[in-house]
mmCIF file of C-alpha atoms in Angstrom:
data_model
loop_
_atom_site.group_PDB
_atom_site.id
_atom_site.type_symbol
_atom_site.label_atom_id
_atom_site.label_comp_id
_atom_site.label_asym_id
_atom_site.label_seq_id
_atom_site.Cartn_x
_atom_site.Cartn_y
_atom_site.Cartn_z
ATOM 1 C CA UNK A 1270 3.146 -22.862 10.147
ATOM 2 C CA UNK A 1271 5.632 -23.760 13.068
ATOM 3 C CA UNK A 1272 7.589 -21.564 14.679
ATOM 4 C CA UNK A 1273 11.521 -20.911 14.614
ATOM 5 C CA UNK A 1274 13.878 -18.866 16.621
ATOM 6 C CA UNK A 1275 13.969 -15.253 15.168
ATOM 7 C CA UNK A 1276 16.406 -14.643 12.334
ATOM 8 C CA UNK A 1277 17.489 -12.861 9.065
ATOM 9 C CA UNK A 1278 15.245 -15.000 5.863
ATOM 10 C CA UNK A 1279 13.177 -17.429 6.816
ATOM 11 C CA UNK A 1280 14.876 -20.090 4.560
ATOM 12 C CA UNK A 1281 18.188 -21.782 4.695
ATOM 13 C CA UNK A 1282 20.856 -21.403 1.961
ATOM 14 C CA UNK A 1283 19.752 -24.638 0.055
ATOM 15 C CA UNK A 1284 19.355 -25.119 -3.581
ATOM 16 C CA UNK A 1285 16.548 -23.126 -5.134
ATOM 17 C CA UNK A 1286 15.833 -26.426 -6.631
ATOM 18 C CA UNK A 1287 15.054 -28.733 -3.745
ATOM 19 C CA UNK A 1288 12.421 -31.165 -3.462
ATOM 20 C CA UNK A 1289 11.128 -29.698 0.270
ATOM 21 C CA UNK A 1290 8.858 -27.037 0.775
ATOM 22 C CA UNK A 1291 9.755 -25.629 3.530
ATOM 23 C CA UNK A 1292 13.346 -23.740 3.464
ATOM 24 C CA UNK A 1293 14.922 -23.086 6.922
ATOM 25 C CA UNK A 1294 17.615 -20.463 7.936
ATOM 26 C CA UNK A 1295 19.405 -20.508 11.034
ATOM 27 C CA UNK A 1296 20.823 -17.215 10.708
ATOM 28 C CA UNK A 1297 21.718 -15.478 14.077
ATOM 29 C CA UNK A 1298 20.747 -11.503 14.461
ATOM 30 C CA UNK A 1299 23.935 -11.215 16.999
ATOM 31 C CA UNK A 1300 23.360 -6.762 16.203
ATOM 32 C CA UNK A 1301 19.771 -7.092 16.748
ATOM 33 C CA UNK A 1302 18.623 -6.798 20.286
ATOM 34 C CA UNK A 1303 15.247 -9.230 21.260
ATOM 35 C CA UNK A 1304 11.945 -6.922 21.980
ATOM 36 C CA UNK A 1305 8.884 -9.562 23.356
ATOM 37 C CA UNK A 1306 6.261 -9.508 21.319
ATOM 38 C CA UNK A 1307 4.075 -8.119 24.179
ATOM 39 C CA UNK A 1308 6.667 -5.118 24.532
ATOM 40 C CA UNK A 1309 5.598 -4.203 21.116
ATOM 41 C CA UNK A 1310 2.009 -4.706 21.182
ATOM 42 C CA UNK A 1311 1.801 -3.199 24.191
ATOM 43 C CA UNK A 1312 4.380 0.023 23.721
ATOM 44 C CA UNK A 1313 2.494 0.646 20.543
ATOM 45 C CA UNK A 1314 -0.866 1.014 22.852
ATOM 46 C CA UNK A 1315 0.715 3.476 25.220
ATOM 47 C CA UNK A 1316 1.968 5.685 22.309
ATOM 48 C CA UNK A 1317 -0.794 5.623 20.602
ATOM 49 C CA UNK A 1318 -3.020 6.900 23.288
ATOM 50 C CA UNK A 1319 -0.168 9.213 24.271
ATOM 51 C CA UNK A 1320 -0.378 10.943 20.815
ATOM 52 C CA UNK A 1321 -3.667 11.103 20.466
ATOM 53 C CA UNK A 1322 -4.250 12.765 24.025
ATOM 54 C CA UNK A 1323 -1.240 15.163 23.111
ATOM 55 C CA UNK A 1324 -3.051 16.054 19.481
ATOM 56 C CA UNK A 1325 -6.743 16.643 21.352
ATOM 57 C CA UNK A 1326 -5.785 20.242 21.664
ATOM 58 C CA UNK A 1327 -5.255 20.845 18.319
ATOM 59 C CA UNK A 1328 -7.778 20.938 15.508
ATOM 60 C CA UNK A 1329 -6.327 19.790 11.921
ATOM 61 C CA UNK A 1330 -8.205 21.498 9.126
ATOM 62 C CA UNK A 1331 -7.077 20.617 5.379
ATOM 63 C CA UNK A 1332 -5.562 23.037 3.071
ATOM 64 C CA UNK A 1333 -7.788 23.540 -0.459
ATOM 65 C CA UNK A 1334 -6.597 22.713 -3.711
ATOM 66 C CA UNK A 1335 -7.712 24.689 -6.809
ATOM 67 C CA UNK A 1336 -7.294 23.478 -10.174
ATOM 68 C CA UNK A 1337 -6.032 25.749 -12.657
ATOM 69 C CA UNK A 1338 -7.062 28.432 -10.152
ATOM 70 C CA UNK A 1339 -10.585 27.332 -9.960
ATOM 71 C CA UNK A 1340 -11.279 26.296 -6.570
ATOM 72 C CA UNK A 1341 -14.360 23.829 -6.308
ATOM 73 C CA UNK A 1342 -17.215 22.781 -3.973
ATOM 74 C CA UNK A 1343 -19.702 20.390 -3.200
ATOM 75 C CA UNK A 1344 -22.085 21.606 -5.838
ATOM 76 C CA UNK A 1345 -19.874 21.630 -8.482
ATOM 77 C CA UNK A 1346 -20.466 17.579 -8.217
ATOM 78 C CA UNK A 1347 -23.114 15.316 -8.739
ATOM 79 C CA UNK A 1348 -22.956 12.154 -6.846
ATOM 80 C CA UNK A 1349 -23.236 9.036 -8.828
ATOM 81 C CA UNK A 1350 -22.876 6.222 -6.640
ATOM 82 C CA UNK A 1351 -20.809 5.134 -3.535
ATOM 83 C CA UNK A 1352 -18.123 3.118 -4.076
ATOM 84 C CA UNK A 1353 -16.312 2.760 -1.064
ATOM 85 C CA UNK A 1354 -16.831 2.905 2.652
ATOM 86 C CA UNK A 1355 -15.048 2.746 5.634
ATOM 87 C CA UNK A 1356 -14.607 3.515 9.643
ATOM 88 C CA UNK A 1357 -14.586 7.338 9.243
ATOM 89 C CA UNK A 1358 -15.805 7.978 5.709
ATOM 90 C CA UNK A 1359 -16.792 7.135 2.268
ATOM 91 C CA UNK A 1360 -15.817 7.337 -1.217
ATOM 92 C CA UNK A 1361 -18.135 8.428 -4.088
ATOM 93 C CA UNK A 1362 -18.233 8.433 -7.938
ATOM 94 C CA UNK A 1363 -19.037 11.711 -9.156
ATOM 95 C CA UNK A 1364 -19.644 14.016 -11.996
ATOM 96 C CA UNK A 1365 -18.159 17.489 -12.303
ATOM 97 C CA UNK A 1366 -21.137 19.641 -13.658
ATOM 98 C CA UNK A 1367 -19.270 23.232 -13.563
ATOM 99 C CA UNK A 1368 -16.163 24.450 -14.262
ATOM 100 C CA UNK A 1369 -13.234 23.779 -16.299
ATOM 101 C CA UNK A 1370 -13.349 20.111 -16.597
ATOM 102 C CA UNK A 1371 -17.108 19.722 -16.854
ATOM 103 C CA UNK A 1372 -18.816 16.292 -17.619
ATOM 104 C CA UNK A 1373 -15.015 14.525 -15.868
ATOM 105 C CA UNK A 1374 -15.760 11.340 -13.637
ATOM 106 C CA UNK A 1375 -13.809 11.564 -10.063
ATOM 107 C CA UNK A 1376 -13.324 9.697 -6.977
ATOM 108 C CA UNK A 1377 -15.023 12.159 -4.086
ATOM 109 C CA UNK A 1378 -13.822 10.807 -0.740
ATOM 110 C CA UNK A 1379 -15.911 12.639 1.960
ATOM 111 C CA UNK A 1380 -15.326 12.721 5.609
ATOM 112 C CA UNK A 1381 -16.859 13.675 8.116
ATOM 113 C CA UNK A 1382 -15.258 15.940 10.775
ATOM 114 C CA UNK A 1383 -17.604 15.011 13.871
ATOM 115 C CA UNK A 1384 -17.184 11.405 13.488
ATOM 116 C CA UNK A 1385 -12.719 11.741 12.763
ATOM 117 C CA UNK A 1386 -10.773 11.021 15.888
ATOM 118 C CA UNK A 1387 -8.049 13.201 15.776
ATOM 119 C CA UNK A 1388 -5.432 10.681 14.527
ATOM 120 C CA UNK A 1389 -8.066 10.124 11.344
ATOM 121 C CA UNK A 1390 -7.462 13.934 11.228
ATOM 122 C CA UNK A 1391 -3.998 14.197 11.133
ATOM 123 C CA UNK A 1392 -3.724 11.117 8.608
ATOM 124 C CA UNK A 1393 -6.154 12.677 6.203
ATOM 125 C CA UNK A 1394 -4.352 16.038 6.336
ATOM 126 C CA UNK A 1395 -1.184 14.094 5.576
ATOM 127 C CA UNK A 1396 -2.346 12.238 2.931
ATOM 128 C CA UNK A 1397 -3.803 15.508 1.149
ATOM 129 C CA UNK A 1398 -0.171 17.236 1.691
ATOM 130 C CA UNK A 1399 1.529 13.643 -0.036
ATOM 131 C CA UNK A 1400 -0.308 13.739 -3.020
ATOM 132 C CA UNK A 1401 -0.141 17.675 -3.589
ATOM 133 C CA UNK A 1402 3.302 17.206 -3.825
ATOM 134 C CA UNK A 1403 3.766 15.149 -6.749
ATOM 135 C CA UNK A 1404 2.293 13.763 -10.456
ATOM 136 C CA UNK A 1405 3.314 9.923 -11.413
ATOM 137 C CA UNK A 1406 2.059 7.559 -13.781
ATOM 138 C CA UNK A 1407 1.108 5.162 -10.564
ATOM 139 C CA UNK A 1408 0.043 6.953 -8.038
ATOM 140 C CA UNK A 1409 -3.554 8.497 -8.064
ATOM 141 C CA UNK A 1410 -3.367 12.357 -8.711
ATOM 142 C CA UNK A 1411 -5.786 14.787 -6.184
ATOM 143 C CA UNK A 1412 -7.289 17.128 -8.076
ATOM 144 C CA UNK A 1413 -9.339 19.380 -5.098
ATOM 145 C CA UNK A 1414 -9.247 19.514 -1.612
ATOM 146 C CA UNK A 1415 -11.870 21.454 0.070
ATOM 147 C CA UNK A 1416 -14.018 21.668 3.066
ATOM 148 C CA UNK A 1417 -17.149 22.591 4.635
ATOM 149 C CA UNK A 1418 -17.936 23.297 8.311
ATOM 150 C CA UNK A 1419 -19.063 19.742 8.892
ATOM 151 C CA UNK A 1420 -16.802 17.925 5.834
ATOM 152 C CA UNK A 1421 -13.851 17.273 4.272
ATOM 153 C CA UNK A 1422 -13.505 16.825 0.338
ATOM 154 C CA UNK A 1423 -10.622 15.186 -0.840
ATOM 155 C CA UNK A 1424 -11.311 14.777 -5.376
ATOM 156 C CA UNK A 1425 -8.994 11.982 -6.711
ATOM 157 C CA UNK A 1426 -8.623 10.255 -10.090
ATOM 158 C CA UNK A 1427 -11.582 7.577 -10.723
ATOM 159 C CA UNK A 1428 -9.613 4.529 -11.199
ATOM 160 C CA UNK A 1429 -13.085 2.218 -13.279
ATOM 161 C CA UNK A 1430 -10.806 -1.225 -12.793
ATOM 162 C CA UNK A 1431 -11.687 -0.902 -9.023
ATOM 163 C CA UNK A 1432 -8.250 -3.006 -6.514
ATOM 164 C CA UNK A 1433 -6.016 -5.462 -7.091
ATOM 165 C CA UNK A 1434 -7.805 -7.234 -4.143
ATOM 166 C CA UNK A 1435 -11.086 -7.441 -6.043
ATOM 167 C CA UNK A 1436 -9.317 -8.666 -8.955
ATOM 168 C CA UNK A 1437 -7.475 -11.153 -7.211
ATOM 169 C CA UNK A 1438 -10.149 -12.237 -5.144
ATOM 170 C CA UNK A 1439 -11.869 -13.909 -8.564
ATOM 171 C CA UNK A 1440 -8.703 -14.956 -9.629
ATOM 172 C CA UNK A 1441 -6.983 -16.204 -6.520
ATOM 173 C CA UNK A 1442 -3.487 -15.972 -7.540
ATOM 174 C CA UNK A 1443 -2.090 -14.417 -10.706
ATOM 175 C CA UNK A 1444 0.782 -15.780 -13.492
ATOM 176 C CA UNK A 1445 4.251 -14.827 -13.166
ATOM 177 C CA UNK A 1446 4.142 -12.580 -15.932
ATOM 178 C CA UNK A 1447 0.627 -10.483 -14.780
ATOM 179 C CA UNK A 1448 2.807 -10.269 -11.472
ATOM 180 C CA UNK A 1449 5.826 -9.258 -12.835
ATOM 181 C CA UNK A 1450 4.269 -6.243 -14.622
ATOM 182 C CA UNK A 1451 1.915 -5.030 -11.326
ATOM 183 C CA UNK A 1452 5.346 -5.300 -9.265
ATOM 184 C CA UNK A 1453 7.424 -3.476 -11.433
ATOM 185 C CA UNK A 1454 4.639 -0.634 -11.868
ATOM 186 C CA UNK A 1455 4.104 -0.807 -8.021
ATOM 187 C CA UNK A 1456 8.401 -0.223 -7.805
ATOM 188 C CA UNK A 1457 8.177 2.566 -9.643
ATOM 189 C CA UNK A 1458 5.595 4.405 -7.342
ATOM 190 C CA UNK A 1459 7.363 3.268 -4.218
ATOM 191 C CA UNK A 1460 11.218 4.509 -5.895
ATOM 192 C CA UNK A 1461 9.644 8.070 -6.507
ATOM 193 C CA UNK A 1462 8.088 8.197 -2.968
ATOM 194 C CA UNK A 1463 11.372 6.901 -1.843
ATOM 195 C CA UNK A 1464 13.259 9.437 -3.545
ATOM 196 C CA UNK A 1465 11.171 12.249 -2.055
ATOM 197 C CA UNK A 1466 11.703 10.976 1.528
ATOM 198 C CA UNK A 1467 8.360 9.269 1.841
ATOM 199 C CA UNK A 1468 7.582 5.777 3.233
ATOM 200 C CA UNK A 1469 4.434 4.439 1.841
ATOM 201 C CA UNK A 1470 3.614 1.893 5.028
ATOM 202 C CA UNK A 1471 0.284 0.677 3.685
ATOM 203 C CA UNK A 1472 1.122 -1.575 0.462
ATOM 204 C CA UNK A 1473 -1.782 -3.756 0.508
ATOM 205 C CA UNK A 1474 -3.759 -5.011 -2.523
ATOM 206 C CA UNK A 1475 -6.987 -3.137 -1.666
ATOM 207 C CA UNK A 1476 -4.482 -0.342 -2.158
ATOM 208 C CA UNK A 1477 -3.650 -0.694 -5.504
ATOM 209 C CA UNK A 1478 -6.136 0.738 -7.780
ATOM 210 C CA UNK A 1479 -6.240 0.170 -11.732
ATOM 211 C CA UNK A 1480 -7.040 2.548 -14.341
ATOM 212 C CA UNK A 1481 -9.426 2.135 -17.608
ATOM 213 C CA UNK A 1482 -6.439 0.497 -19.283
ATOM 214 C CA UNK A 1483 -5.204 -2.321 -16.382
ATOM 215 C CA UNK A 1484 -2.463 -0.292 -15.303
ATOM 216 C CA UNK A 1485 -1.702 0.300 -11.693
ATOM 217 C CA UNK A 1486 -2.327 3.216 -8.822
ATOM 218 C CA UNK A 1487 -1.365 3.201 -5.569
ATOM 219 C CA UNK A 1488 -3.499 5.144 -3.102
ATOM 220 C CA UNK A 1489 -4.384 5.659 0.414
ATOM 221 C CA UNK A 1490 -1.648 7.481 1.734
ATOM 222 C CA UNK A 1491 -2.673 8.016 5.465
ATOM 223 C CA UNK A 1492 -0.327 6.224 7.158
ATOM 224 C CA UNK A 1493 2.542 7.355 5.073
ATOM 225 C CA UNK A 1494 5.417 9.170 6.588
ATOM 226 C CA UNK A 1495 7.477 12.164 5.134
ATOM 227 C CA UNK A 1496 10.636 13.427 5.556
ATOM 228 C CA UNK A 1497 12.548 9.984 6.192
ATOM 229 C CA UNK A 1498 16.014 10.127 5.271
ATOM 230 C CA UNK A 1499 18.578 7.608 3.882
ATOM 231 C CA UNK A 1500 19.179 5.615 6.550
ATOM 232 C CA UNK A 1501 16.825 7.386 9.106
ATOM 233 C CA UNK A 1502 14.309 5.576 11.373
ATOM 234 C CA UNK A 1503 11.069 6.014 12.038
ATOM 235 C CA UNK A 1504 9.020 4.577 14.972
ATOM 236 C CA UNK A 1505 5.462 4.254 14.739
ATOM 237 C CA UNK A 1506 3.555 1.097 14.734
ATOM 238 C CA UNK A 1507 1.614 1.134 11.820
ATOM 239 C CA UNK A 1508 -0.037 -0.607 8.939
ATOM 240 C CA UNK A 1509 -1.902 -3.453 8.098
ATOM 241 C CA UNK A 1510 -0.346 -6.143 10.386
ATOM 242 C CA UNK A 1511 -0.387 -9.100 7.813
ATOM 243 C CA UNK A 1512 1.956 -6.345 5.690
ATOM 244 C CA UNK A 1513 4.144 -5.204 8.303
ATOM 245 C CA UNK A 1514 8.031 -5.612 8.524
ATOM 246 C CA UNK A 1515 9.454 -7.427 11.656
ATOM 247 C CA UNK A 1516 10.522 -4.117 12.484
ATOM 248 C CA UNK A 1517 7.764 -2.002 12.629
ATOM 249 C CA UNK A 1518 6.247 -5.150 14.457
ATOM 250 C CA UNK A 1519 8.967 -4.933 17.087
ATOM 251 C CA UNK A 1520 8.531 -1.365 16.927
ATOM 252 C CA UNK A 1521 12.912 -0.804 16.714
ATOM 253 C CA UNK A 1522 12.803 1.901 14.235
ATOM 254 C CA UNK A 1523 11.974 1.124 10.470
ATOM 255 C CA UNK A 1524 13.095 2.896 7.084
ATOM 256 C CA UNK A 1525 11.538 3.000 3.460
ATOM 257 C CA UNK A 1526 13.229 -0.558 3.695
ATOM 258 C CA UNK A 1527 10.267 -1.659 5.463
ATOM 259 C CA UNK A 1528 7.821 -0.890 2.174
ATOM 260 C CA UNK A 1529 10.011 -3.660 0.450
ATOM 261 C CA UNK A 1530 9.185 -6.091 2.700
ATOM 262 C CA UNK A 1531 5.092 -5.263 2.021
ATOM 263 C CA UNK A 1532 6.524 -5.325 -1.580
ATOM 264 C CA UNK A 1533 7.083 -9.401 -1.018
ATOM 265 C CA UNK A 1534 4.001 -10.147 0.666
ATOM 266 C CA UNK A 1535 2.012 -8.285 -2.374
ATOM 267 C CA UNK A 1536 4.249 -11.091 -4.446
ATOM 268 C CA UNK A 1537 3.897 -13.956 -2.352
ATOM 269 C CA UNK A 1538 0.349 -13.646 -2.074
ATOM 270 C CA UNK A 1539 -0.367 -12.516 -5.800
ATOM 271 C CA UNK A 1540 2.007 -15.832 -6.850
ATOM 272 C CA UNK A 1541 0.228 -17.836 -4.563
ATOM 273 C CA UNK A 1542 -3.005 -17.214 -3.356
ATOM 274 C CA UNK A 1543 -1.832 -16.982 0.226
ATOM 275 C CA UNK A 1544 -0.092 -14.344 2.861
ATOM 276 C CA UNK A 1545 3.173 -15.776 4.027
ATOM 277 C CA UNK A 1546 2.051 -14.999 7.576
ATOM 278 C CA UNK A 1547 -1.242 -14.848 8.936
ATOM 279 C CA UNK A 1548 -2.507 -16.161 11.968
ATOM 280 C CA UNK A 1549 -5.700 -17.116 13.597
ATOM 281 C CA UNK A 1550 -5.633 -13.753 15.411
ATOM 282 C CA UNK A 1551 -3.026 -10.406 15.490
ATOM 283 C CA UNK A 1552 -0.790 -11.241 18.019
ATOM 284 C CA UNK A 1553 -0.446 -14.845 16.060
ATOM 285 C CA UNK A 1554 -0.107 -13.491 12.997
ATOM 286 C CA UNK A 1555 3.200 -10.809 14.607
ATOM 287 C CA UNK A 1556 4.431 -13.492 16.197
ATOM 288 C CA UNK A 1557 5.084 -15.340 12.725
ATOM 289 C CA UNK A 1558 6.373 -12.016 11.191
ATOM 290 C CA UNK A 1559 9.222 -12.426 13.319
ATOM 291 C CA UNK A 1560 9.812 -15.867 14.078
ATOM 292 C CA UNK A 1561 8.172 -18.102 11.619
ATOM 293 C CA UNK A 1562 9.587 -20.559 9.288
ATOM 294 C CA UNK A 1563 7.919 -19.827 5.673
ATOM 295 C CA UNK A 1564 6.979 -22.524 2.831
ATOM 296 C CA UNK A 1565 8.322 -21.655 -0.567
ATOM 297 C CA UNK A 1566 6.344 -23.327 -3.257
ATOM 298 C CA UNK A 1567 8.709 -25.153 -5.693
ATOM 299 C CA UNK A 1568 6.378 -24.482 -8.463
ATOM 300 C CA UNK A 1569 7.598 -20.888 -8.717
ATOM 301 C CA UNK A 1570 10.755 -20.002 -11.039
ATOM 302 C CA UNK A 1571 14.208 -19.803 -9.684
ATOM 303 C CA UNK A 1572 14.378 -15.610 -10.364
ATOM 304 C CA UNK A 1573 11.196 -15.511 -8.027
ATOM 305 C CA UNK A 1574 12.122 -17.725 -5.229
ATOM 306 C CA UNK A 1575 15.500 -15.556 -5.234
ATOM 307 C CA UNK A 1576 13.685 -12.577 -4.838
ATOM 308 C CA UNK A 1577 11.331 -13.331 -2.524
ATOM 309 C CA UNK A 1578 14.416 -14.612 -0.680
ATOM 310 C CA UNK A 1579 15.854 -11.399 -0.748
ATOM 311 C CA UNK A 1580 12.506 -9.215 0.184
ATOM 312 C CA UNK A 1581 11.979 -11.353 3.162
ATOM 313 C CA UNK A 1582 15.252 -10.581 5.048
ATOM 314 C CA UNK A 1583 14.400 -10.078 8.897
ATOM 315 C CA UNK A 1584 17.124 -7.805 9.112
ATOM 316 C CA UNK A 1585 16.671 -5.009 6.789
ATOM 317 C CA UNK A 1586 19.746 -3.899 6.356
ATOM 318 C CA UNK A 1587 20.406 -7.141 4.293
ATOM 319 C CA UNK A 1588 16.831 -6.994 2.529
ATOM 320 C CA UNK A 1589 16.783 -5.905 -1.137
ATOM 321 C CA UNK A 1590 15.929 -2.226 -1.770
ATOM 322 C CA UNK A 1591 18.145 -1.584 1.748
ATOM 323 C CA UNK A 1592 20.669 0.420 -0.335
ATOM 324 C CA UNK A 1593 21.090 4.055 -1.339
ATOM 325 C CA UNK A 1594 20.121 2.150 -4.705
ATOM 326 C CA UNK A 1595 17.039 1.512 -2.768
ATOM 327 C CA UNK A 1596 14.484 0.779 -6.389
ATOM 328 C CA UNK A 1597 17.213 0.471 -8.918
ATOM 329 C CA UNK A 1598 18.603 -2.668 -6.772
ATOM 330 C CA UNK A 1599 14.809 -3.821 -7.250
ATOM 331 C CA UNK A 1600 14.868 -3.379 -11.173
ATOM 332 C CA UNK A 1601 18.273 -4.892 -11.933
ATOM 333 C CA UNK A 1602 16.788 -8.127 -10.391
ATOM 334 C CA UNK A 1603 16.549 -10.970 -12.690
ATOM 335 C CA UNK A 1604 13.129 -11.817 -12.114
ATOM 336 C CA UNK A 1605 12.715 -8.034 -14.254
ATOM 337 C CA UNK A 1606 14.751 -8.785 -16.591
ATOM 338 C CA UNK A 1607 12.047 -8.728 -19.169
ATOM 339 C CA UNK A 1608 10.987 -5.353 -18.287
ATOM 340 C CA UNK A 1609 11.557 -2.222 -20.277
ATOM 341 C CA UNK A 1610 11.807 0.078 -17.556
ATOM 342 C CA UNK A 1611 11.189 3.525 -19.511
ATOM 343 C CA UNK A 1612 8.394 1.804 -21.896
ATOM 344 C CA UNK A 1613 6.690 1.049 -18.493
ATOM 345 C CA UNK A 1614 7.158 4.395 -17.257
ATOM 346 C CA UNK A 1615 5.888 5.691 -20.369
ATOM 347 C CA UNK A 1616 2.684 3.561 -19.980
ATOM 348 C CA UNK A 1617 3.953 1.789 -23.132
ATOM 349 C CA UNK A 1618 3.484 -2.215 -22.049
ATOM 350 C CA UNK A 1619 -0.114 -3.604 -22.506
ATOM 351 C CA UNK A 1620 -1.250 -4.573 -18.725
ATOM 352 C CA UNK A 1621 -2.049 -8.363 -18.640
ATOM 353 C CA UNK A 1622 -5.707 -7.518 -17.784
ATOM 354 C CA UNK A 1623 -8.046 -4.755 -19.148
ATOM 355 C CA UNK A 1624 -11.155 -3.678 -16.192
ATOM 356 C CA UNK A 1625 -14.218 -4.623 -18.432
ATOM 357 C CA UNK A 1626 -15.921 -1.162 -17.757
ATOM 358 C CA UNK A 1627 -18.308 0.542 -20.207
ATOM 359 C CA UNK A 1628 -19.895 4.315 -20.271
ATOM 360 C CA UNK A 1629 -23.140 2.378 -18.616
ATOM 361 C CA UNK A 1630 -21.912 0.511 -16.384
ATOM 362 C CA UNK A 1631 -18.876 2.731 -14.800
ATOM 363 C CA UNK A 1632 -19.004 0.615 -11.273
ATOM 364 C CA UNK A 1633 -19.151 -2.845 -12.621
ATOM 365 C CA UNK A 1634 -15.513 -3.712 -10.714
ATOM 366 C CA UNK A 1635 -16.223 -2.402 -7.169
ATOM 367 C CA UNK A 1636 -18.052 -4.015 -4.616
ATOM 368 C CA UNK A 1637 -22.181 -5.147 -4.779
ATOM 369 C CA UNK A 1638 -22.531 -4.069 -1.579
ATOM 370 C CA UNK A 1639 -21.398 -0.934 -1.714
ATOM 371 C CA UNK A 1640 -22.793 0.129 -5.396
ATOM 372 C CA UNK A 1641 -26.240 -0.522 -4.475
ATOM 373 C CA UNK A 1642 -26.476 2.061 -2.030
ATOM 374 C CA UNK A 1643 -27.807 5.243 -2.996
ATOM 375 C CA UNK A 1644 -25.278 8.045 -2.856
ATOM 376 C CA UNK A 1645 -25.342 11.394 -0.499
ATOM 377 C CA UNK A 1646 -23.026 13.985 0.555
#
């Protein structure tokens, strides 16, 4: 993928309908001002460690969450199997054998306190104050939060239909209509997050989770940031990098703006089978977030092209979603204009795929490797 001078869309202004398959733009960001790619990889090293040596004196505990007034523990679970595992923890189906909502499967994610740094910390407190704060259709619900002197509990919906990266790994790219209806459940999760002041910052497929039925959840919300206002910046340098707007990559201050950006590399790759931008190695791979030209396969419709067009605006105050409108400028899109907006909130629309999960077999869509492992706490 060759590179091109920074600039707003990586396309020109040419006829959805060309025969080429590359689409150049040789828009000018005259309000922008140019931060080197090594500024930006290398400011976001100094902060980091600067925050983390600033945080060191502080310990972050997590608040608990009782259900119904009935606060839980780890013995009010038993542990099934392990479904998911990662730097600083794991994730676990279990059983609730006591209490109110005995004989209920959940997600346990369990981490341990010796082995968080204290960023890990902070992001796991944060993510437990996120999803205390709200109830939606597609975004996983917490249920408990507690804590022992060596762990921390954290008891989320069990979502049996496993990621969208899982799924899509088998399928390698998905029809316009399947994506159509994941997008437009993803939109609404990001709109309500919006609307409470919350940037997601981690869209990724391994972060959308799908229920018994197909439909969608989004989770993970440890990089997330709260209390961003309309219009108000935010700095850090987060995310997965192949996800990232140009500016979080250039680290000049991003907005919820920046989640619609994720938004159309969650399309491009789920129409296509590929990331837009992705390098041989990180700095590569930032280097064509902000300068790269991008090939637009013709074989997509017009109303997709147009919105991918309009996600991937370098500058973000042109990018769809910008607005105060912010999701309702995503949903009055043509490429939605099939969707029934309040039958999909409802849960109404049949999802294109149902997770082929039985009472038996509860882990048959997660990961071999992980499944086989015998559980502990």
């Amino acid at each position: 993928m060759p590179l091109a001078p920074q600039c707003d869309i990586p396309w020109d202004n040419n006829n959805l309908l060309c025969n080429t398959n590359k689409i150049d733009d040789h828009y000018s960001s005259e309000n922008d001002s140019d931060v080197s790619l090594s500024t930006a990889i290398d400011t976001a090293t100094v902060s980091n460690a600067t925050t983390k040596a600033k945080a060191m004196t502080s310990e972050i505990e997590i608040t608990e969450i009782a259900k119904e007034g009935e606060k839980a523990d780890p013995s009010q679970f038993e542990l099934l199997s392990m479904i998911g595992q990662g730097s600083f923890g794991k994730v676990l189906l279990v059983k609730k054998i006591h209490g109110r909502d005995t004989g209920q499967l959940f997600a346990m994610k369990i981490l341990k306190k010796a082995t968080l740094k204290v960023r890990d910390r902070y992001r796991t407190k944060m993510e437990r104050d996120i999803l205390a704060r709200f109830c939606h259709p597609f975004i996983v619900r917490l249920h408990y939060a507690f804590q022992t002197e060596g762990k921390l509990y954290l008891i989320l919906d069990f979502l049996p239909g496993g990621d969208l990266f899982n799924r899509l790994s088998k399928e390698i790219m998905f029809t316009e209509d399947d994506v159509k209806f994941y997008l437009a459940e993803i939109a609404l999760a990001l709109g309500h997050l919006h609307s409470l002041g919350i940037a997601y910052r981690d869209l990724k497929p391994e972060n959308v989770l799908l229920d018994a039925d197909g439909h969608i959840n989004l989770t993970d919300f440890g990089l997330s940031k709260e209390s961003v206002e309309k219009n108000g910046k935010t700095y850090s340098f987060c995310g997965t990098v192949e996800y990232m707007a140009p500016e979080v990559v250039n680290r000049r201050g991003h907005t919820v703006a920046a989640d619609w950006w994720s938004f159309g590399v969650l399309m491009y790759e789920m129409l296509t089978g590929d990331l837009p931008f992705h390098g041989s190695n990180r700095r590569e791979t930032m280097s064509m977030i902000l300068r790269a030209k991008l090939t637009m396969p013709q074989s997509l419709s017009v109303e997709a092209q147009q919105l991918l067009r309009a996600l991937f605006k370098r500058n973000p105050t042109n990018r769809l979603g910008c607005s105060n409108d912010d999701v309702k400028s995503i949903k009055s899109h043509p490429f939605f204009g099939t969707i029934n907006w309040e039958k999909l909130y409802r849960r109404e629309v049949q999802p294109p795929f149902k997770p082929l999960c039985t009472p038996s077999n509860h882990t048959r869509c997660f990961d071999s490797e992980f499944t086989k492992k015998t559980p502990h706490g």
